Tab-separated table of C-alpha atoms and ligand atoms in Angstrom:
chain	number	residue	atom	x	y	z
V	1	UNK	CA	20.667	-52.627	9.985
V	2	UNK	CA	17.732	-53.116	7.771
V	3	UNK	CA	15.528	-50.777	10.612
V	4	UNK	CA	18.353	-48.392	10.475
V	5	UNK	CA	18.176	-48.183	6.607
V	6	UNK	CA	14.208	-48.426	6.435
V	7	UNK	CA	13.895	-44.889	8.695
V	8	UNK	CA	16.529	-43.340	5.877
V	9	UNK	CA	14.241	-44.152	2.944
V	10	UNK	CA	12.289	-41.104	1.726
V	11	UNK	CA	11.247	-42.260	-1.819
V	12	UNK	CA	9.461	-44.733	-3.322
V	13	UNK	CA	11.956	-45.043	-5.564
V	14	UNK	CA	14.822	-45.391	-2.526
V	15	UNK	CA	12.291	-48.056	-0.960
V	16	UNK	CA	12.318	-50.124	-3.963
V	17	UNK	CA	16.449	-50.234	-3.946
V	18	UNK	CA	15.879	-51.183	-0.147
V	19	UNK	CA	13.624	-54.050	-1.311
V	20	UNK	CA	16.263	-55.304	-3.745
V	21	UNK	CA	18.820	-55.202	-1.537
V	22	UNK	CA	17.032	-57.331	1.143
V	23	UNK	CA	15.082	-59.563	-1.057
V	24	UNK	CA	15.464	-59.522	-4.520
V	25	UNK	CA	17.778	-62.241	-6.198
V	26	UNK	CA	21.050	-61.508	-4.916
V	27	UNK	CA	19.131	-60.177	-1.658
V	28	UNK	CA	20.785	-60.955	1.561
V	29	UNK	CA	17.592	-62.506	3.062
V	30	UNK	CA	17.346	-64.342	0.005
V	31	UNK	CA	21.008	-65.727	0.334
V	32	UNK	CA	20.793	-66.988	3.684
V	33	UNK	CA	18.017	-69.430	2.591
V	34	UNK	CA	21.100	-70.580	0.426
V	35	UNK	CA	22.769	-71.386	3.749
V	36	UNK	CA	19.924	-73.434	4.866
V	37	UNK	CA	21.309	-76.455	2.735
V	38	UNK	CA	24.617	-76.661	4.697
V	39	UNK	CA	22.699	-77.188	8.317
V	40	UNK	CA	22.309	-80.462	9.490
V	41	UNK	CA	18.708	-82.004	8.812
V	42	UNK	CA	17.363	-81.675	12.362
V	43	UNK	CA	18.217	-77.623	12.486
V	44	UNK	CA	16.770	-77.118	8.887
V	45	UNK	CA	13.111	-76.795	10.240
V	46	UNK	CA	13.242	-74.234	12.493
V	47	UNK	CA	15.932	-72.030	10.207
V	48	UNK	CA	13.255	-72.379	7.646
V	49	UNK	CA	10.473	-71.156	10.348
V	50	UNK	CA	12.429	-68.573	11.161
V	51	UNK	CA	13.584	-67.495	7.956
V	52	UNK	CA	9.960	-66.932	6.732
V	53	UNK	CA	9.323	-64.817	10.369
V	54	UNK	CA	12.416	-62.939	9.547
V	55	UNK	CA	11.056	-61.943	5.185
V	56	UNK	CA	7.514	-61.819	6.501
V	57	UNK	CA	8.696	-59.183	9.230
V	58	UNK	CA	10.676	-57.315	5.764
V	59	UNK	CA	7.812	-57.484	3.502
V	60	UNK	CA	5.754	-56.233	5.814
V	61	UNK	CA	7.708	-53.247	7.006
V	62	UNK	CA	8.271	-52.553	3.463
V	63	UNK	CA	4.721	-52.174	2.796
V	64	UNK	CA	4.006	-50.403	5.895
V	65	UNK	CA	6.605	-47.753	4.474
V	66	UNK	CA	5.228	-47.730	1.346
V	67	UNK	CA	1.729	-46.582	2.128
V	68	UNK	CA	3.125	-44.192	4.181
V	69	UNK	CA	5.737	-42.749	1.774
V	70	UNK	CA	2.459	-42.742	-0.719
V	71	UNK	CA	0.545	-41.139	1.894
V	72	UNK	CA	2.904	-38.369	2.527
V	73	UNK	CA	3.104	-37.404	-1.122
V	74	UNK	CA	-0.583	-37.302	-1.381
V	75	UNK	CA	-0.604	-34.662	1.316
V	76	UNK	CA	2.468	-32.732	0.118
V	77	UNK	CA	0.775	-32.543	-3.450
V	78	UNK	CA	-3.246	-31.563	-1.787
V	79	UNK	CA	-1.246	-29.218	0.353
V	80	UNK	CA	-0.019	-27.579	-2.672
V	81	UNK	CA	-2.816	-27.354	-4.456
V	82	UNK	CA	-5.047	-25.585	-1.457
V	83	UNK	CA	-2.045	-22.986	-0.695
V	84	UNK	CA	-4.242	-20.065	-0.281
V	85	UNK	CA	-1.701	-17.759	0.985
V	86	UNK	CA	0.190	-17.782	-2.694
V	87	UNK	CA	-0.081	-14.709	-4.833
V	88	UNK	CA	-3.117	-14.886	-7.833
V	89	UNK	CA	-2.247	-16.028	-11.344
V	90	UNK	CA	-1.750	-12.022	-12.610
V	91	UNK	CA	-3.678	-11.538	-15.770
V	92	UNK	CA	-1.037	-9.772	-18.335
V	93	UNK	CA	-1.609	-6.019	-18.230
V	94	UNK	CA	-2.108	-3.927	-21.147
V	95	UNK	CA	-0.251	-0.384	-21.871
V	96	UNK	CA	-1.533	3.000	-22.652
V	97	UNK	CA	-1.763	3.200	-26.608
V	98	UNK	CA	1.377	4.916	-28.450
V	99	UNK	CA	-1.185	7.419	-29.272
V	100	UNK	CA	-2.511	8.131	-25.998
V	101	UNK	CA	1.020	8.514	-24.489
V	102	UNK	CA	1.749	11.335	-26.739
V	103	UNK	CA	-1.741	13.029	-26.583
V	104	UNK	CA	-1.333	12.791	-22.354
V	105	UNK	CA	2.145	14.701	-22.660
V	106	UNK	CA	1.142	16.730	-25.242
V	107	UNK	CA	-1.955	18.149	-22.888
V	108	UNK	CA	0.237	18.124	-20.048
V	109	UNK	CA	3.071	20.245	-21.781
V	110	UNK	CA	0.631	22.593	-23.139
V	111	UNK	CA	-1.299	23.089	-19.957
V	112	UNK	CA	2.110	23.629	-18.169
V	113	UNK	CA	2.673	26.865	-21.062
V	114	UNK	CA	-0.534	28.263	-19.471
V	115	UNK	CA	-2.944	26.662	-22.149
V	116	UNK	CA	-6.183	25.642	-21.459
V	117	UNK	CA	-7.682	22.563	-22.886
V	118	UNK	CA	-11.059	23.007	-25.018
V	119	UNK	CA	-13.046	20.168	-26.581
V	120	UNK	CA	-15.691	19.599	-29.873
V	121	UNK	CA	-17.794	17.622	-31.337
V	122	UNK	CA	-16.473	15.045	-34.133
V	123	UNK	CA	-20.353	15.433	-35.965
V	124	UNK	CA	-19.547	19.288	-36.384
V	125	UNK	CA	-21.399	21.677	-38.994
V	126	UNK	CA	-19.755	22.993	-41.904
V	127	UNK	CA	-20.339	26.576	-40.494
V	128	UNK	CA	-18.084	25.746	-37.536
V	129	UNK	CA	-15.794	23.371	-39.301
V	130	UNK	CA	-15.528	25.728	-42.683
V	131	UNK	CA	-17.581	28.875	-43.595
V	132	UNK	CA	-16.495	30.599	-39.701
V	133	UNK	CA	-12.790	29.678	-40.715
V	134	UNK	CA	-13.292	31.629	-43.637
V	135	UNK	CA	-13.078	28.671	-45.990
V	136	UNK	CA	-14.897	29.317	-49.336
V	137	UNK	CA	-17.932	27.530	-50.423
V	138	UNK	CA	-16.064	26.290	-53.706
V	139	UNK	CA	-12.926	24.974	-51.332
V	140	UNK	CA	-11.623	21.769	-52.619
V	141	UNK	CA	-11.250	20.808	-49.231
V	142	UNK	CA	-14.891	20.738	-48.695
V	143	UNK	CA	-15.546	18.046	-51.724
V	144	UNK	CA	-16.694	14.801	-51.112
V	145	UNK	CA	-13.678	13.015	-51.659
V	146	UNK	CA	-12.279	14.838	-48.584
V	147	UNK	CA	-14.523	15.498	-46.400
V	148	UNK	CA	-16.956	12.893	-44.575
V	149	UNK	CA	-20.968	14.014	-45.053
V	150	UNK	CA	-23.489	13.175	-42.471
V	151	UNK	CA	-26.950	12.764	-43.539
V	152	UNK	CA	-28.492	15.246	-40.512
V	153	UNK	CA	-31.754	12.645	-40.393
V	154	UNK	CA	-30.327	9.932	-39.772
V	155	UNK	CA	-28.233	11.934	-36.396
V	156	UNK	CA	-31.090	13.533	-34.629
V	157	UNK	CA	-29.182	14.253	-31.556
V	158	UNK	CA	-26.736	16.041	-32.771
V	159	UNK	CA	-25.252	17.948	-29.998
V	160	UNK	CA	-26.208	22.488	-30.136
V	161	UNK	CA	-23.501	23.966	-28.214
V	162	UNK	CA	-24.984	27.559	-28.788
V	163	UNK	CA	-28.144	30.052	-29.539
V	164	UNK	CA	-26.951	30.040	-33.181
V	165	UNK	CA	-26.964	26.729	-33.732
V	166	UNK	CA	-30.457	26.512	-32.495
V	167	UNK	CA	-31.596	28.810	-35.090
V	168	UNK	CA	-29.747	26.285	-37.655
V	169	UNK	CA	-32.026	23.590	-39.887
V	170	UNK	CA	-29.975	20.906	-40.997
V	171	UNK	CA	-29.351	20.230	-44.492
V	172	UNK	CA	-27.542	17.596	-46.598
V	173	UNK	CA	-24.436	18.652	-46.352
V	174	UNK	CA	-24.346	20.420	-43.566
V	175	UNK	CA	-22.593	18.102	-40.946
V	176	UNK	CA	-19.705	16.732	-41.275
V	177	UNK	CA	-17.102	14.559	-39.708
V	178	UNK	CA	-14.633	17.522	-38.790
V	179	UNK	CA	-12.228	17.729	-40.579
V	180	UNK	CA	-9.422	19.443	-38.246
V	181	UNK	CA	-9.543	20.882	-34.922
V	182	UNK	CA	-9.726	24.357	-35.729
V	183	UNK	CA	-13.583	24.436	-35.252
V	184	UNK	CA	-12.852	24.697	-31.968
V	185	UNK	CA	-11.399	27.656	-32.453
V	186	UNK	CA	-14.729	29.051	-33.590
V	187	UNK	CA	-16.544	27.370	-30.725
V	188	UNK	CA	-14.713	29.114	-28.231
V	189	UNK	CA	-14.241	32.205	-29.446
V	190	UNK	CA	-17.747	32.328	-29.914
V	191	UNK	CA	-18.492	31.266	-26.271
V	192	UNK	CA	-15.652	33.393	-24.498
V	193	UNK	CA	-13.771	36.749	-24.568
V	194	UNK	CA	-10.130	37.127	-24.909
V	195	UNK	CA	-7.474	36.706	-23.825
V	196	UNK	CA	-7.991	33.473	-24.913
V	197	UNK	CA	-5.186	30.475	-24.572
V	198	UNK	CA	-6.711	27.383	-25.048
V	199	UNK	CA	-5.099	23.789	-26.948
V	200	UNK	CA	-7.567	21.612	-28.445
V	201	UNK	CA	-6.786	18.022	-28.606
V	202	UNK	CA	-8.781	14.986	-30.518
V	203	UNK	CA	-9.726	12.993	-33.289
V	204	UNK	CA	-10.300	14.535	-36.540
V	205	UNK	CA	-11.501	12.678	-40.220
V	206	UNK	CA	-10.482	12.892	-43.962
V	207	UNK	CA	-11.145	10.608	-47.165
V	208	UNK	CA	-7.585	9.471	-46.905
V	209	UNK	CA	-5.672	5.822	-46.740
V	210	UNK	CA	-2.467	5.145	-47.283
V	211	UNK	CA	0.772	4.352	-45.663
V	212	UNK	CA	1.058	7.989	-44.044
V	213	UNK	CA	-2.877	8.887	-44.112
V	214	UNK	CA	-5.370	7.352	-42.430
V	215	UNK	CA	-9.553	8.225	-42.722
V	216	UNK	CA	-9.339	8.634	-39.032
V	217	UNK	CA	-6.221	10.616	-37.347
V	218	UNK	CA	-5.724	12.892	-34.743
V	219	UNK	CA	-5.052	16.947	-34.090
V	220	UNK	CA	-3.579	19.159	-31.939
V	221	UNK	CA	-5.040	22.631	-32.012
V	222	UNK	CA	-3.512	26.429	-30.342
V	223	UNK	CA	-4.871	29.096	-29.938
V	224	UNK	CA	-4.312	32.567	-28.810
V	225	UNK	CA	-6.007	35.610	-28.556
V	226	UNK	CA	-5.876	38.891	-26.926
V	227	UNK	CA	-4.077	42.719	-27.524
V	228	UNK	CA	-1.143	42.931	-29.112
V	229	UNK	CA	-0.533	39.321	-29.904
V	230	UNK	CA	2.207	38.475	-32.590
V	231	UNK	CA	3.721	36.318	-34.893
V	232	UNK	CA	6.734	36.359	-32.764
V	233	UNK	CA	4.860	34.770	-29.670
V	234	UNK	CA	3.839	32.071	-31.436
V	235	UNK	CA	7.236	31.713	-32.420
V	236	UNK	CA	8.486	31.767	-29.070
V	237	UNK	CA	5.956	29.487	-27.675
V	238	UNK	CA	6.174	26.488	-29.952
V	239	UNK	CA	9.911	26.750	-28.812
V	240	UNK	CA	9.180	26.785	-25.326
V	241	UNK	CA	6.587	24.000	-26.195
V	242	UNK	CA	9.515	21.986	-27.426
V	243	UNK	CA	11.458	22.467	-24.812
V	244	UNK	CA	8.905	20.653	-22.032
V	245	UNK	CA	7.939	17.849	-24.682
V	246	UNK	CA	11.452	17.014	-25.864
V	247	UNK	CA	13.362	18.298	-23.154
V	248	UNK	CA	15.294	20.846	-25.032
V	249	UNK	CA	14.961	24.078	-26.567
V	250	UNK	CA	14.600	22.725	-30.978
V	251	UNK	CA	14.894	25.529	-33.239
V	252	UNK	CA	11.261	26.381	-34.830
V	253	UNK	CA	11.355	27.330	-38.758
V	254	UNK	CA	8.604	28.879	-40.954
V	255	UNK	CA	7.929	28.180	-43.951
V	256	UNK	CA	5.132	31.074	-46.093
V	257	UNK	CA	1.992	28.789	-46.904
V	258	UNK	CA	-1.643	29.296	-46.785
V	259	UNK	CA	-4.166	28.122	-44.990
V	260	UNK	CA	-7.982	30.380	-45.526
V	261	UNK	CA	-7.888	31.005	-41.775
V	262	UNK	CA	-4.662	32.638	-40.939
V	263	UNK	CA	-2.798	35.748	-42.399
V	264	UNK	CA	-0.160	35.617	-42.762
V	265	UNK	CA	0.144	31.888	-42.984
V	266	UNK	CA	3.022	29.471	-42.461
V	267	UNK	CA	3.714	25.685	-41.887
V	268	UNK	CA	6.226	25.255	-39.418
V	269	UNK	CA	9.314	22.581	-38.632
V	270	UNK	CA	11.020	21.862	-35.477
V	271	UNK	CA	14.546	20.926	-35.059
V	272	UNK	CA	15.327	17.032	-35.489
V	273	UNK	CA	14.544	15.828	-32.387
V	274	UNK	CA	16.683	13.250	-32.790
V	275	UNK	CA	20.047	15.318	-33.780
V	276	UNK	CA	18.918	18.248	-32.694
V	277	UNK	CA	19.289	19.728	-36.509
V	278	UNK	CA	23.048	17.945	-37.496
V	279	UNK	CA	20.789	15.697	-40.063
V	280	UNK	CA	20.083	11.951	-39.143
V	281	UNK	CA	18.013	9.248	-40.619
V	282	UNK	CA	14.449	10.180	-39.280
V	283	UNK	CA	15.063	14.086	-40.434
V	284	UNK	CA	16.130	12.901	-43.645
V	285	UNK	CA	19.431	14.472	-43.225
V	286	UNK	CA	17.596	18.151	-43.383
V	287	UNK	CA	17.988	18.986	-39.633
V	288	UNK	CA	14.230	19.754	-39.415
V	289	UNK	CA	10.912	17.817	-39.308
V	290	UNK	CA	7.671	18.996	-40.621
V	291	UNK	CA	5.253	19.455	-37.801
V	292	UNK	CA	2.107	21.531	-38.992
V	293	UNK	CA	-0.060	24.766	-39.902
V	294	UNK	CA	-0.080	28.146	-38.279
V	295	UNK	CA	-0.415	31.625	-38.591
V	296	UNK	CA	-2.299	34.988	-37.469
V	297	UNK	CA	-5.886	34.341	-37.041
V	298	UNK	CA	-7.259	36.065	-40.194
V	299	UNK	CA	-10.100	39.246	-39.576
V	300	UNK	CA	-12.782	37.223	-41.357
V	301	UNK	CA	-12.718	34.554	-38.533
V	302	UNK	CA	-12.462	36.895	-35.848
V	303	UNK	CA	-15.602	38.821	-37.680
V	304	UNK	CA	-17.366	35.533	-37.437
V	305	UNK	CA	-16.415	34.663	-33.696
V	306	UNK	CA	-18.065	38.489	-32.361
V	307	UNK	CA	-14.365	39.489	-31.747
V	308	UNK	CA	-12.627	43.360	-32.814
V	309	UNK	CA	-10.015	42.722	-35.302
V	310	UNK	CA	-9.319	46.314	-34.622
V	311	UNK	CA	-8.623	45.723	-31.083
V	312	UNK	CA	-7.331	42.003	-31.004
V	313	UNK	CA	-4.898	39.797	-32.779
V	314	UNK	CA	-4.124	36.229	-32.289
V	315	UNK	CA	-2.177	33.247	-33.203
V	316	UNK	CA	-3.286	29.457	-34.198
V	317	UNK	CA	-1.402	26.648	-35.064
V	318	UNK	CA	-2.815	22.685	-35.901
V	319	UNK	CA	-0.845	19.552	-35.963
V	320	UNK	CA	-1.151	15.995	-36.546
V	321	UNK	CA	-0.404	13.377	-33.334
V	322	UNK	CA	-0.149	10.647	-35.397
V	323	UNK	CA	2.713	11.248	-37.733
V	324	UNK	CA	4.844	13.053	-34.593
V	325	UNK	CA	3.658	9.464	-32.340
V	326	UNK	CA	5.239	7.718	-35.455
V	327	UNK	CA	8.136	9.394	-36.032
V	328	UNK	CA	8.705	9.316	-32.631
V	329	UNK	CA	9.320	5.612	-32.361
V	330	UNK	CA	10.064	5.617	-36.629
V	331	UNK	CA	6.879	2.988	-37.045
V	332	UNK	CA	7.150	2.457	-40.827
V	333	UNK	CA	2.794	2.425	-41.153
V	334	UNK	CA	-0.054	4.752	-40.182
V	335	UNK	CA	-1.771	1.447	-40.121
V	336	UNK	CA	0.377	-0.326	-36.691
V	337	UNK	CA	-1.382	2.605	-34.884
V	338	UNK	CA	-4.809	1.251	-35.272
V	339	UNK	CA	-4.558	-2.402	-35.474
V	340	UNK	CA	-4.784	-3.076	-31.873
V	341	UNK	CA	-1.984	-6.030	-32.750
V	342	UNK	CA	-0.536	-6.834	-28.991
V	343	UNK	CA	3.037	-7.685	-30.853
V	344	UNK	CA	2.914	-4.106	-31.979
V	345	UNK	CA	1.567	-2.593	-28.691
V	346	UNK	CA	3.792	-4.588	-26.382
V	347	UNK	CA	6.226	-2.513	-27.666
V	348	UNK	CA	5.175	0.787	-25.691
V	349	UNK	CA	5.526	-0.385	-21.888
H	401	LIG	N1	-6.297	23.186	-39.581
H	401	LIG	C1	-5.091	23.096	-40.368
H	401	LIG	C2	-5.009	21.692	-40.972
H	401	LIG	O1	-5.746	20.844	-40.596
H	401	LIG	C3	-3.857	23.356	-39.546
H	401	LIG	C4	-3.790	24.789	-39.048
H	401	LIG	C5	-4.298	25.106	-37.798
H	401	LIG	C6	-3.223	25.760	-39.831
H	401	LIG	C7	-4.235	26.396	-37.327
H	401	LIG	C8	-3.161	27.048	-39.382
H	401	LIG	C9	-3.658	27.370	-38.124
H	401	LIG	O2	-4.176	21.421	-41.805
């Protein structure tokens, strides 16, 4: 019986009942020795002989078990530890920024309209970023509490994109951090011939911090150029453009504003998103959010870009990706976006 029970054991802590049983106080073994007392004298010495024989044979079995129970958890747990074949310990992954996920569909709807994508520098001249776009040399845009100065010694590779610039020498207070996107308007109408249909996509600077502004913020920039081009088309298009971003056609509303490059100018507002213009929370119950700028490119830029405005017209409109990223997702600060808190980030799988 105690062989029997011995093969059944499996723990250490099974082997110890086992033990107990066998010989601990109340231990059958241990009994019998009780039993010795009622023999007569002349049997006593070999029941006692065999008696030990009989506990040695126990303890030793025990032990025998024992190391081999101990043995076979030492194995079990090495074993586990060398598993080669089991998957890596996955670092966590990160996300694409909130930001970036909005500027990637924002190229990719654009580019799907038939837009191009053109690029600038973010160390542009004032030429490019103001006196080609028609802005005056007394614009309060272009003070110092707007507008970010470079000190042109201090960048000597700043980047010539054409023969003009070459002819250029640098001044204090002639580069700047740009201040919008629309310089890239200049720079490409400088470099090619209509039609033009290009979007212009990137980071863009202004002396500005607060819960909706932030020094550092990004643009989206259209433009479109070639015979006959109207106000209508650009009408049409920003509806068509919110038809592949948001997945349905939004109403688009002008609003008569100014901007020194456009005429006549407008900011415009596209249906609520959200309600699709019944009034909500996030639209402030108007139907509409604001988006940006746009207009006909004025004659003065075109004069300054080498193009006819006796032969061509054209359309350009500018937005900010940061305030449509945030009202996207309704993130209360400008400040989440640039943070880099995971907590925050986690959020945008
Ligand atoms: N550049 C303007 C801004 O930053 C936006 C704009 C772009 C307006 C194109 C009209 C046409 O506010």
């Amino acid at each position: 019986a105690f062989q029997e029970a011995l093969a059944r054991v499996d723990s250490e802590a099974a082997l110890y009942e086992l033990q107990v049983a066998y010989l601990g106080k109340k231990g059958t073994v241990t009994q019998l020795r009780g039993e010795m007392g009622k023999l007569p004298p002349e049997q006593r010495k070999g029941f006692g002989a065999e008696w030990n024989r009989v506990r040695d044979a126990i303890e030793a079995a025990l032990e025998e078990r024992r190391t081999y129970l101990k043995d076979q958890a030492r194995r079990l747990d090495l074993a586990r530890v060398e598993d080669l074949t089991l998957p890596p310990l996955r670092p966590p992954a990160g996300t694409l920024h909130p930001l970036s996920q909005t500027r990637r569909r924002l190229s990719e709807s654009f580019q799907r309209l038939g837009f191009s994508l053109a690029v600038g520098p973010h160390v542009e001249h004032s030429k490019y970023n103001f006196d080609d776009l028609n802005v005056p040399k007394n614009h309060p845009a272009r003070d110092m509490a707007d507008t970010f100065f470079i000190r042109p010694h201090r960048h000597p590779g700043f980047d010539d994109h054409s023969d003009n610039d070459a002819a250029m020498r640098l001044r204090a207070g002639e580069l700047v951090l740009r201040t919008h996107t629309s310089p890239v308007q200049v720079r490409t109408m400088l470099t090619q011939k209509p039609p033009i249909r290009i979007v212009a996509l990137g980071t863009t600077f202004r002396c500005d911090d607060d819960a909706t502004h932030s020094p550092m913020f990004h643009q989206i920039e259209g433009l479109y150029v070639d015979r006959g081009v109207t106000m209508a088309d650009l009408k049409a298009t920003l509806m068509d453009f919110t038809r592949d971003f948001y997945g349905r056609r939004l109403d688009v509303r002008f609003r008569p504003s100014f901007f020194p490059f456009v005429e006549p100018g407008a900011e415009f507002d596209i249906g609520c998103p959200f309600c699709g213009g019944d009034g909500c929370n996030l639209c402030k119950r108007t139907g509409y959010i604001e988006i940006g700028g746009c207009g006909m490119v004025h004659p003065a830029v075109f004069e300054a870009c080498g193009i006819d405005p006796e032969v061509y017209t054209g359309w350009a409109f500018g937005f900010g990706v940061d305030r449509m990223t945030m009202s996207q997702h309704a993130v209360p600060h400008l400040r989440h976006m640039f943070e880099g808190d995971v907590r925050f980030l986690e959020q945008f799988p």
